[in-house]
């Protein structure tokens, strides 16, 4: 059954807003997209669904930016809800596309892993990846340098991004988990798609790396993760990130209890 976000995307429209410094929310109620104004062009992180691209472009314009100023399109991972709009946005803007090196095969060889069929749709928006992203890469534009951390598990090439944001003269670190979903790590999913159980171990290892990161501004890849659309939620608070990663680890270990030794 096709979900409402793909059938009635306008119902999920959100007024775009500035989070801190040059960082803006341009996503919808279902899935996040973030825009960074680097002072020398824009960086977009995730392009949402193909059906919501028009909302994304409108959000960018409402903030006073021209989508054609987007120079780089980054992705958390190669799933329909995060890269579905990339073909359209890159064609419009000529922006360079970035994707985790280990997710590129999904676009080219394993479209069953794109999470499109789970949404009841067919993926017809394959795009060319200009820059494969590896662990430790730094993506720089204008005043922004984005650290790329490989966090495989949810998909093999999920990438988490970390960068500084200056708000009211103070420097804060913004950060995200590029693939926190446990839904592609269930017994059913792994066997149906012939994916290794080892992905669970990779997922937990990645959480260990992320736990050590200091993040003042937690960016969700879905707004429900950091409750960014709930106005009373503080934007700058390292506790939110720490709690999120800790809770995710507890949730994952509980879900896989008894099956970890069979990895
Ligand atoms: Zn996903």
PDB file of C-alpha atoms and ligand atoms in Angstrom:
ATOM      1  CA  UNK A   1       0.000   0.000   0.000  1.00  0.00           C
ATOM      2  CA  UNK A   2       1.465   3.308  -1.088  1.00  0.00           C
ATOM      3  CA  UNK A   3       1.856   5.566   1.984  1.00  0.00           C
ATOM      4  CA  UNK A   4       0.202   8.968   2.239  1.00  0.00           C
ATOM      5  CA  UNK A   5       3.514  10.811   1.906  1.00  0.00           C
ATOM      6  CA  UNK A   6       3.791   9.490  -1.678  1.00  0.00           C
ATOM      7  CA  UNK A   7       0.081   9.838  -2.516  1.00  0.00           C
ATOM      8  CA  UNK A   8      -0.705  13.174  -0.877  1.00  0.00           C
ATOM      9  CA  UNK A   9       2.710  14.807  -0.440  1.00  0.00           C
ATOM     10  CA  UNK A  10       1.246  18.314   0.021  1.00  0.00           C
ATOM     11  CA  UNK A  11      -0.242  17.210   3.329  1.00  0.00           C
ATOM     12  CA  UNK A  12       3.309  16.807   4.632  1.00  0.00           C
ATOM     13  CA  UNK A  13       4.508  20.309   3.768  1.00  0.00           C
ATOM     14  CA  UNK A  14       6.474  22.098   6.471  1.00  0.00           C
ATOM     15  CA  UNK A  15       7.447  25.757   6.594  1.00  0.00           C
ATOM     16  CA  UNK A  16      11.241  25.775   6.193  1.00  0.00           C
ATOM     17  CA  UNK A  17      13.305  27.383   8.925  1.00  0.00           C
ATOM     18  CA  UNK A  18      16.822  28.189  10.028  1.00  0.00           C
ATOM     19  CA  UNK A  19      18.160  25.770  12.643  1.00  0.00           C
ATOM     20  CA  UNK A  20      21.391  27.582  13.546  1.00  0.00           C
ATOM     21  CA  UNK A  21      24.060  29.521  11.679  1.00  0.00           C
ATOM     22  CA  UNK A  22      23.825  28.680   7.983  1.00  0.00           C
ATOM     23  CA  UNK A  23      21.958  25.415   8.595  1.00  0.00           C
ATOM     24  CA  UNK A  24      18.305  25.171   7.497  1.00  0.00           C
ATOM     25  CA  UNK A  25      15.510  22.596   7.604  1.00  0.00           C
ATOM     26  CA  UNK A  26      13.983  22.108   4.144  1.00  0.00           C
ATOM     27  CA  UNK A  27      12.414  18.675   4.625  1.00  0.00           C
ATOM     28  CA  UNK A  28       8.804  17.672   5.188  1.00  0.00           C
ATOM     29  CA  UNK A  29       6.900  16.042   8.053  1.00  0.00           C
ATOM     30  CA  UNK A  30       8.048  12.557   7.046  1.00  0.00           C
ATOM     31  CA  UNK A  31      11.669  12.894   6.034  1.00  0.00           C
ATOM     32  CA  UNK A  32      14.364  15.505   6.681  1.00  0.00           C
ATOM     33  CA  UNK A  33      16.452  17.474   4.244  1.00  0.00           C
ATOM     34  CA  UNK A  34      19.034  20.013   5.307  1.00  0.00           C
ATOM     35  CA  UNK A  35      20.488  22.959   3.487  1.00  0.00           C
ATOM     36  CA  UNK A  36      23.805  24.572   4.382  1.00  0.00           C
ATOM     37  CA  UNK A  37      24.623  28.060   3.171  1.00  0.00           C
ATOM     38  CA  UNK A  38      28.417  27.976   2.997  1.00  0.00           C
ATOM     39  CA  UNK A  39      28.802  31.551   1.800  1.00  0.00           C
ATOM     40  CA  UNK A  40      30.042  30.167  -1.517  1.00  0.00           C
ATOM     41  CA  UNK A  41      27.141  28.020  -2.628  1.00  0.00           C
ATOM     42  CA  UNK A  42      24.705  25.628  -1.010  1.00  0.00           C
ATOM     43  CA  UNK A  43      25.047  22.040   0.162  1.00  0.00           C
ATOM     44  CA  UNK A  44      21.942  19.871   0.326  1.00  0.00           C
ATOM     45  CA  UNK A  45      21.868  16.769   2.529  1.00  0.00           C
ATOM     46  CA  UNK A  46      19.226  14.314   1.266  1.00  0.00           C
ATOM     47  CA  UNK A  47      16.597  15.038  -1.369  1.00  0.00           C
ATOM     48  CA  UNK A  48      13.492  13.314   0.102  1.00  0.00           C
ATOM     49  CA  UNK A  49      11.003  11.397  -2.071  1.00  0.00           C
ATOM     50  CA  UNK A  50      10.530  11.995  -5.800  1.00  0.00           C
ATOM     51  CA  UNK A  51       6.941  12.983  -4.951  1.00  0.00           C
ATOM     52  CA  UNK A  52       8.069  15.681  -2.493  1.00  0.00           C
ATOM     53  CA  UNK A  53      10.771  17.338  -4.608  1.00  0.00           C
ATOM     54  CA  UNK A  54       8.500  20.251  -5.422  1.00  0.00           C
ATOM     55  CA  UNK A  55       8.024  20.904  -1.692  1.00  0.00           C
ATOM     56  CA  UNK A  56      11.796  20.749  -1.205  1.00  0.00           C
ATOM     57  CA  UNK A  57      12.498  23.239  -3.994  1.00  0.00           C
ATOM     58  CA  UNK A  58       9.752  25.543  -2.743  1.00  0.00           C
ATOM     59  CA  UNK A  59      11.212  25.427   0.774  1.00  0.00           C
ATOM     60  CA  UNK A  60      14.615  26.461  -0.552  1.00  0.00           C
ATOM     61  CA  UNK A  61      13.067  29.367  -2.462  1.00  0.00           C
ATOM     62  CA  UNK A  62      10.942  30.481   0.499  1.00  0.00           C
ATOM     63  CA  UNK A  63      14.155  30.846   2.515  1.00  0.00           C
ATOM     64  CA  UNK A  64      15.435  33.224  -0.162  1.00  0.00           C
ATOM     65  CA  UNK A  65      17.838  30.883  -1.914  1.00  0.00           C
ATOM     66  CA  UNK A  66      17.929  29.862  -5.556  1.00  0.00           C
ATOM     67  CA  UNK A  67      18.074  26.058  -5.851  1.00  0.00           C
ATOM     68  CA  UNK A  68      20.544  26.591  -8.690  1.00  0.00           C
ATOM     69  CA  UNK A  69      23.051  27.685  -6.032  1.00  0.00           C
ATOM     70  CA  UNK A  70      23.206  24.084  -4.780  1.00  0.00           C
ATOM     71  CA  UNK A  71      26.711  22.879  -5.581  1.00  0.00           C
ATOM     72  CA  UNK A  72      26.790  19.548  -3.739  1.00  0.00           C
ATOM     73  CA  UNK A  73      24.090  17.002  -2.965  1.00  0.00           C
ATOM     74  CA  UNK A  74      25.056  14.662  -0.102  1.00  0.00           C
ATOM     75  CA  UNK A  75      23.154  11.568   0.989  1.00  0.00           C
ATOM     76  CA  UNK A  76      22.779   9.789   4.276  1.00  0.00           C
ATOM     77  CA  UNK A  77      22.133   6.508   2.445  1.00  0.00           C
ATOM     78  CA  UNK A  78      20.685   5.071  -0.757  1.00  0.00           C
ATOM     79  CA  UNK A  79      17.060   4.637   0.235  1.00  0.00           C
ATOM     80  CA  UNK A  80      14.064   5.937  -1.690  1.00  0.00           C
ATOM     81  CA  UNK A  81      13.080   8.507   0.950  1.00  0.00           C
ATOM     82  CA  UNK A  82      16.561  10.093   1.060  1.00  0.00           C
ATOM     83  CA  UNK A  83      17.742   9.972  -2.552  1.00  0.00           C
ATOM     84  CA  UNK A  84      14.461   9.784  -4.452  1.00  0.00           C
ATOM     85  CA  UNK A  85      14.613  13.447  -5.417  1.00  0.00           C
ATOM     86  CA  UNK A  86      18.251  13.497  -6.463  1.00  0.00           C
ATOM     87  CA  UNK A  87      17.764  12.866 -10.161  1.00  0.00           C
ATOM     88  CA  UNK A  88      15.429  15.867 -10.454  1.00  0.00           C
ATOM     89  CA  UNK A  89      17.427  18.198  -8.186  1.00  0.00           C
ATOM     90  CA  UNK A  90      20.763  17.405  -9.810  1.00  0.00           C
ATOM     91  CA  UNK A  91      19.285  17.814 -13.309  1.00  0.00           C
ATOM     92  CA  UNK A  92      17.876  21.224 -12.334  1.00  0.00           C
ATOM     93  CA  UNK A  93      20.947  22.520 -10.527  1.00  0.00           C
ATOM     94  CA  UNK A  94      23.901  20.718 -12.065  1.00  0.00           C
ATOM     95  CA  UNK A  95      25.048  19.984  -8.502  1.00  0.00           C
ATOM     96  CA  UNK A  96      27.644  17.282  -7.887  1.00  0.00           C
ATOM     97  CA  UNK A  97      26.202  14.174  -6.257  1.00  0.00           C
ATOM     98  CA  UNK A  98      27.882  12.372  -3.341  1.00  0.00           C
ATOM     99  CA  UNK A  99      26.984   8.921  -2.036  1.00  0.00           C
ATOM    100  CA  UNK A 100      28.687   6.456   0.305  1.00  0.00           C
ATOM    101  CA  UNK A 101      30.991   4.307  -1.808  1.00  0.00           C
ATOM    102  CA  UNK A 102      29.430   1.105  -0.499  1.00  0.00           C
ATOM    103  CA  UNK A 103      25.882   2.192  -1.395  1.00  0.00           C
ATOM    104  CA  UNK A 104      26.540   2.791  -5.101  1.00  0.00           C
ATOM    105  CA  UNK A 105      25.913  -0.859  -6.011  1.00  0.00           C
ATOM    106  CA  UNK A 106      22.361  -0.431  -4.683  1.00  0.00           C
ATOM    107  CA  UNK A 107      21.590   2.125  -7.395  1.00  0.00           C
ATOM    108  CA  UNK A 108      23.230   0.124 -10.131  1.00  0.00           C
ATOM    109  CA  UNK A 109      22.790  -3.542  -9.263  1.00  0.00           C
ATOM    110  CA  UNK A 110      20.493  -4.070  -6.305  1.00  0.00           C
ATOM    111  CA  UNK A 111      17.469  -1.850  -6.641  1.00  0.00           C
ATOM    112  CA  UNK A 112      15.600  -4.311  -4.414  1.00  0.00           C
ATOM    113  CA  UNK A 113      17.599  -2.714  -1.568  1.00  0.00           C
ATOM    114  CA  UNK A 114      16.386   0.833  -2.290  1.00  0.00           C
ATOM    115  CA  UNK A 115      13.366   0.507   0.013  1.00  0.00           C
ATOM    116  CA  UNK A 116      11.095   1.570  -2.859  1.00  0.00           C
ATOM    117  CA  UNK A 117       9.097  -1.647  -2.971  1.00  0.00           C
ATOM    118  CA  UNK A 118       8.454  -1.285   0.766  1.00  0.00           C
ATOM    119  CA  UNK A 119       6.768   2.008  -0.147  1.00  0.00           C
ATOM    120  CA  UNK A 120       4.794   0.184  -2.846  1.00  0.00           C
ATOM    121  CA  UNK A 121       6.448   2.116  -5.673  1.00  0.00           C
ATOM    122  CA  UNK A 122       8.990   1.544  -8.388  1.00  0.00           C
ATOM    123  CA  UNK A 123      12.269   3.438  -8.362  1.00  0.00           C
ATOM    124  CA  UNK A 124      12.834   5.126 -11.697  1.00  0.00           C
ATOM    125  CA  UNK A 125      15.078   7.916 -10.461  1.00  0.00           C
ATOM    126  CA  UNK A 126      18.535   6.388 -10.723  1.00  0.00           C
ATOM    127  CA  UNK A 127      21.177   9.070 -10.819  1.00  0.00           C
ATOM    128  CA  UNK A 128      24.861   9.269 -11.539  1.00  0.00           C
ATOM    129  CA  UNK A 129      27.111   9.474  -8.479  1.00  0.00           C
ATOM    130  CA  UNK A 130      29.875  12.005  -9.119  1.00  0.00           C
ATOM    131  CA  UNK A 131      31.791  11.463  -5.887  1.00  0.00           C
ATOM    132  CA  UNK A 132      31.893   8.174  -3.957  1.00  0.00           C
ATOM    133  CA  UNK A 133      32.279   9.007  -0.264  1.00  0.00           C
ATOM    134  CA  UNK A 134      34.622   7.078   2.038  1.00  0.00           C
ATOM    135  CA  UNK A 135      35.181   7.097   5.779  1.00  0.00           C
ATOM    136  CA  UNK A 136      37.268  10.085   6.837  1.00  0.00           C
ATOM    137  CA  UNK A 137      36.602  12.192   3.736  1.00  0.00           C
ATOM    138  CA  UNK A 138      36.211  15.921   4.244  1.00  0.00           C
ATOM    139  CA  UNK A 139      33.811  17.724   1.928  1.00  0.00           C
ATOM    140  CA  UNK A 140      34.610  21.432   1.824  1.00  0.00           C
ATOM    141  CA  UNK A 141      32.756  24.366   0.329  1.00  0.00           C
ATOM    142  CA  UNK A 142      32.954  28.020   1.363  1.00  0.00           C
ATOM    143  CA  UNK A 143      33.101  28.296   5.148  1.00  0.00           C
ATOM    144  CA  UNK A 144      32.012  24.678   5.742  1.00  0.00           C
ATOM    145  CA  UNK A 145      34.041  21.472   6.071  1.00  0.00           C
ATOM    146  CA  UNK A 146      31.979  18.320   6.506  1.00  0.00           C
ATOM    147  CA  UNK A 147      33.549  15.258   8.082  1.00  0.00           C
ATOM    148  CA  UNK A 148      32.239  11.977   6.636  1.00  0.00           C
ATOM    149  CA  UNK A 149      32.052   8.943   8.913  1.00  0.00           C
ATOM    150  CA  UNK A 150      31.140   5.535   7.488  1.00  0.00           C
ATOM    151  CA  UNK A 151      28.347   4.037   9.595  1.00  0.00           C
ATOM    152  CA  UNK A 152      27.294   0.850   7.783  1.00  0.00           C
ATOM    153  CA  UNK A 153      24.499  -1.411   8.948  1.00  0.00           C
ATOM    154  CA  UNK A 154      21.176   0.041   7.851  1.00  0.00           C
ATOM    155  CA  UNK A 155      22.738   0.090   4.382  1.00  0.00           C
ATOM    156  CA  UNK A 156      26.342  -0.883   3.607  1.00  0.00           C
ATOM    157  CA  UNK A 157      27.341   2.648   2.632  1.00  0.00           C
ATOM    158  CA  UNK A 158      25.462   4.845   5.102  1.00  0.00           C
ATOM    159  CA  UNK A 159      27.482   7.979   5.892  1.00  0.00           C
ATOM    160  CA  UNK A 160      27.141  10.228   8.929  1.00  0.00           C
ATOM    161  CA  UNK A 161      28.116  13.884   8.622  1.00  0.00           C
ATOM    162  CA  UNK A 162      29.624  16.293  11.139  1.00  0.00           C
ATOM    163  CA  UNK A 163      30.359  19.986  10.687  1.00  0.00           C
ATOM    164  CA  UNK A 164      30.675  23.240  12.590  1.00  0.00           C
ATOM    165  CA  UNK A 165      27.972  25.871  12.681  1.00  0.00           C
ATOM    166  CA  UNK A 166      28.519  29.397  13.989  1.00  0.00           C
ATOM    167  CA  UNK A 167      25.536  30.791  15.870  1.00  0.00           C
ATOM    168  CA  UNK A 168      25.719  34.204  17.578  1.00  0.00           C
ATOM    169  CA  UNK A 169      29.526  34.122  17.420  1.00  0.00           C
ATOM    170  CA  UNK A 170      29.809  30.692  19.033  1.00  0.00           C
ATOM    171  CA  UNK A 171      30.907  27.501  17.333  1.00  0.00           C
ATOM    172  CA  UNK A 172      28.742  24.392  17.628  1.00  0.00           C
ATOM    173  CA  UNK A 173      29.075  20.937  16.101  1.00  0.00           C
ATOM    174  CA  UNK A 174      26.153  19.659  14.069  1.00  0.00           C
ATOM    175  CA  UNK A 175      25.962  15.921  13.480  1.00  0.00           C
ATOM    176  CA  UNK A 176      23.767  13.093  12.336  1.00  0.00           C
ATOM    177  CA  UNK A 177      23.463   9.333  12.139  1.00  0.00           C
ATOM    178  CA  UNK A 178      23.222   8.486   8.439  1.00  0.00           C
ATOM    179  CA  UNK A 179      21.512   5.123   8.905  1.00  0.00           C
ATOM    180  CA  UNK A 180      19.843   4.585  12.274  1.00  0.00           C
ATOM    181  CA  UNK A 181      16.921   2.417  11.087  1.00  0.00           C
ATOM    182  CA  UNK A 182      16.647  -1.146  12.394  1.00  0.00           C
ATOM    183  CA  UNK A 183      14.033  -2.030   9.764  1.00  0.00           C
ATOM    184  CA  UNK A 184      16.596  -3.326   7.242  1.00  0.00           C
ATOM    185  CA  UNK A 185      18.213  -5.523   9.914  1.00  0.00           C
ATOM    186  CA  UNK A 186      15.314  -7.756  10.896  1.00  0.00           C
ATOM    187  CA  UNK A 187      15.565 -11.525  10.333  1.00  0.00           C
ATOM    188  CA  UNK A 188      12.883 -11.284   7.652  1.00  0.00           C
ATOM    189  CA  UNK A 189      14.535  -8.467   5.726  1.00  0.00           C
ATOM    190  CA  UNK A 190      18.030  -9.930   5.856  1.00  0.00           C
ATOM    191  CA  UNK A 191      16.950 -13.340   4.597  1.00  0.00           C
ATOM    192  CA  UNK A 192      14.505 -12.001   2.020  1.00  0.00           C
ATOM    193  CA  UNK A 193      17.215  -9.794   0.506  1.00  0.00           C
ATOM    194  CA  UNK A 194      20.072 -12.199   1.070  1.00  0.00           C
ATOM    195  CA  UNK A 195      22.011  -9.715   3.206  1.00  0.00           C
ATOM    196  CA  UNK A 196      24.511 -10.844   5.865  1.00  0.00           C
ATOM    197  CA  UNK A 197      23.671 -10.882   9.574  1.00  0.00           C
ATOM    198  CA  UNK A 198      27.051  -9.289  10.037  1.00  0.00           C
ATOM    199  CA  UNK A 199      25.338  -5.989   9.179  1.00  0.00           C
ATOM    200  CA  UNK A 200      24.037  -5.979  12.748  1.00  0.00           C
ATOM    201  CA  UNK A 201      27.562  -6.129  14.088  1.00  0.00           C
ATOM    202  CA  UNK A 202      28.568  -3.293  11.741  1.00  0.00           C
ATOM    203  CA  UNK A 203      25.586  -1.286  12.979  1.00  0.00           C
ATOM    204  CA  UNK A 204      26.653  -1.702  16.621  1.00  0.00           C
ATOM    205  CA  UNK A 205      30.279  -0.861  15.778  1.00  0.00           C
ATOM    206  CA  UNK A 206      29.108   2.335  14.097  1.00  0.00           C
ATOM    207  CA  UNK A 207      27.140   3.281  17.215  1.00  0.00           C
ATOM    208  CA  UNK A 208      30.354   2.903  19.189  1.00  0.00           C
ATOM    209  CA  UNK A 209      32.062   5.413  16.894  1.00  0.00           C
ATOM    210  CA  UNK A 210      29.128   7.822  17.030  1.00  0.00           C
ATOM    211  CA  UNK A 211      28.888   7.594  20.809  1.00  0.00           C
ATOM    212  CA  UNK A 212      32.350   9.112  21.049  1.00  0.00           C
ATOM    213  CA  UNK A 213      31.329  12.136  18.963  1.00  0.00           C
ATOM    214  CA  UNK A 214      30.423  15.416  20.576  1.00  0.00           C
ATOM    215  CA  UNK A 215      27.331  16.840  18.878  1.00  0.00           C
ATOM    216  CA  UNK A 216      25.673  20.072  20.005  1.00  0.00           C
ATOM    217  CA  UNK A 217      23.055  20.111  17.251  1.00  0.00           C
ATOM    218  CA  UNK A 218      21.618  16.710  16.407  1.00  0.00           C
ATOM    219  CA  UNK A 219      20.314  16.539  12.846  1.00  0.00           C
ATOM    220  CA  UNK A 220      17.758  13.788  12.238  1.00  0.00           C
ATOM    221  CA  UNK A 221      17.354  12.139   8.861  1.00  0.00           C
ATOM    222  CA  UNK A 222      13.682  11.932   9.833  1.00  0.00           C
ATOM    223  CA  UNK A 223      12.217  14.768  11.920  1.00  0.00           C
ATOM    224  CA  UNK A 224      10.819  12.330  14.474  1.00  0.00           C
ATOM    225  CA  UNK A 225      14.382  11.434  15.528  1.00  0.00           C
ATOM    226  CA  UNK A 226      15.332  14.832  16.947  1.00  0.00           C
ATOM    227  CA  UNK A 227      11.764  16.167  17.262  1.00  0.00           C
ATOM    228  CA  UNK A 228      12.897  19.208  15.299  1.00  0.00           C
ATOM    229  CA  UNK A 229       9.330  20.083  14.324  1.00  0.00           C
ATOM    230  CA  UNK A 230       8.219  20.244  17.944  1.00  0.00           C
ATOM    231  CA  UNK A 231       8.844  23.835  18.804  1.00  0.00           C
ATOM    232  CA  UNK A 232       9.568  23.313  22.484  1.00  0.00           C
ATOM    233  CA  UNK A 233      12.489  21.049  21.677  1.00  0.00           C
ATOM    234  CA  UNK A 234      15.845  22.801  22.106  1.00  0.00           C
ATOM    235  CA  UNK A 235      18.073  22.906  19.040  1.00  0.00           C
ATOM    236  CA  UNK A 236      21.409  23.207  20.805  1.00  0.00           C
ATOM    237  CA  UNK A 237      21.792  20.481  23.418  1.00  0.00           C
ATOM    238  CA  UNK A 238      24.504  17.763  23.410  1.00  0.00           C
ATOM    239  CA  UNK A 239      22.286  15.623  25.661  1.00  0.00           C
ATOM    240  CA  UNK A 240      19.844  14.949  22.834  1.00  0.00           C
ATOM    241  CA  UNK A 241      22.486  13.278  20.684  1.00  0.00           C
ATOM    242  CA  UNK A 242      23.959  11.280  23.557  1.00  0.00           C
ATOM    243  CA  UNK A 243      20.532   9.995  24.569  1.00  0.00           C
ATOM    244  CA  UNK A 244      19.530   9.168  21.022  1.00  0.00           C
ATOM    245  CA  UNK A 245      22.614   7.045  20.338  1.00  0.00           C
ATOM    246  CA  UNK A 246      22.419   5.358  23.738  1.00  0.00           C
ATOM    247  CA  UNK A 247      18.726   4.521  23.322  1.00  0.00           C
ATOM    248  CA  UNK A 248      19.282   3.255  19.803  1.00  0.00           C
ATOM    249  CA  UNK A 249      21.976   0.893  21.048  1.00  0.00           C
ATOM    250  CA  UNK A 250      19.680  -0.428  23.783  1.00  0.00           C
ATOM    251  CA  UNK A 251      16.874  -0.885  21.251  1.00  0.00           C
ATOM    252  CA  UNK A 252      19.128  -2.703  18.773  1.00  0.00           C
ATOM    253  CA  UNK A 253      20.619  -5.038  21.378  1.00  0.00           C
ATOM    254  CA  UNK A 254      17.152  -5.850  22.685  1.00  0.00           C
ATOM    255  CA  UNK A 255      15.795  -6.536  19.193  1.00  0.00           C
ATOM    256  CA  UNK A 256      18.646  -8.890  18.382  1.00  0.00           C
ATOM    257  CA  UNK A 257      18.927 -10.502  21.771  1.00  0.00           C
ATOM    258  CA  UNK A 258      19.830 -14.145  21.443  1.00  0.00           C
ATOM    259  CA  UNK A 259      20.693 -13.837  17.764  1.00  0.00           C
ATOM    260  CA  UNK A 260      23.988 -11.936  18.056  1.00  0.00           C
ATOM    261  CA  UNK A 261      25.990 -15.096  18.708  1.00  0.00           C
ATOM    262  CA  UNK A 262      24.801 -16.448  15.369  1.00  0.00           C
ATOM    263  CA  UNK A 263      26.289 -13.519  13.472  1.00  0.00           C
TER     264      UNK A 263
HETATM  265 ZN1  LIG B   1      16.698   3.940   5.096  1.00  0.00          ZN
END
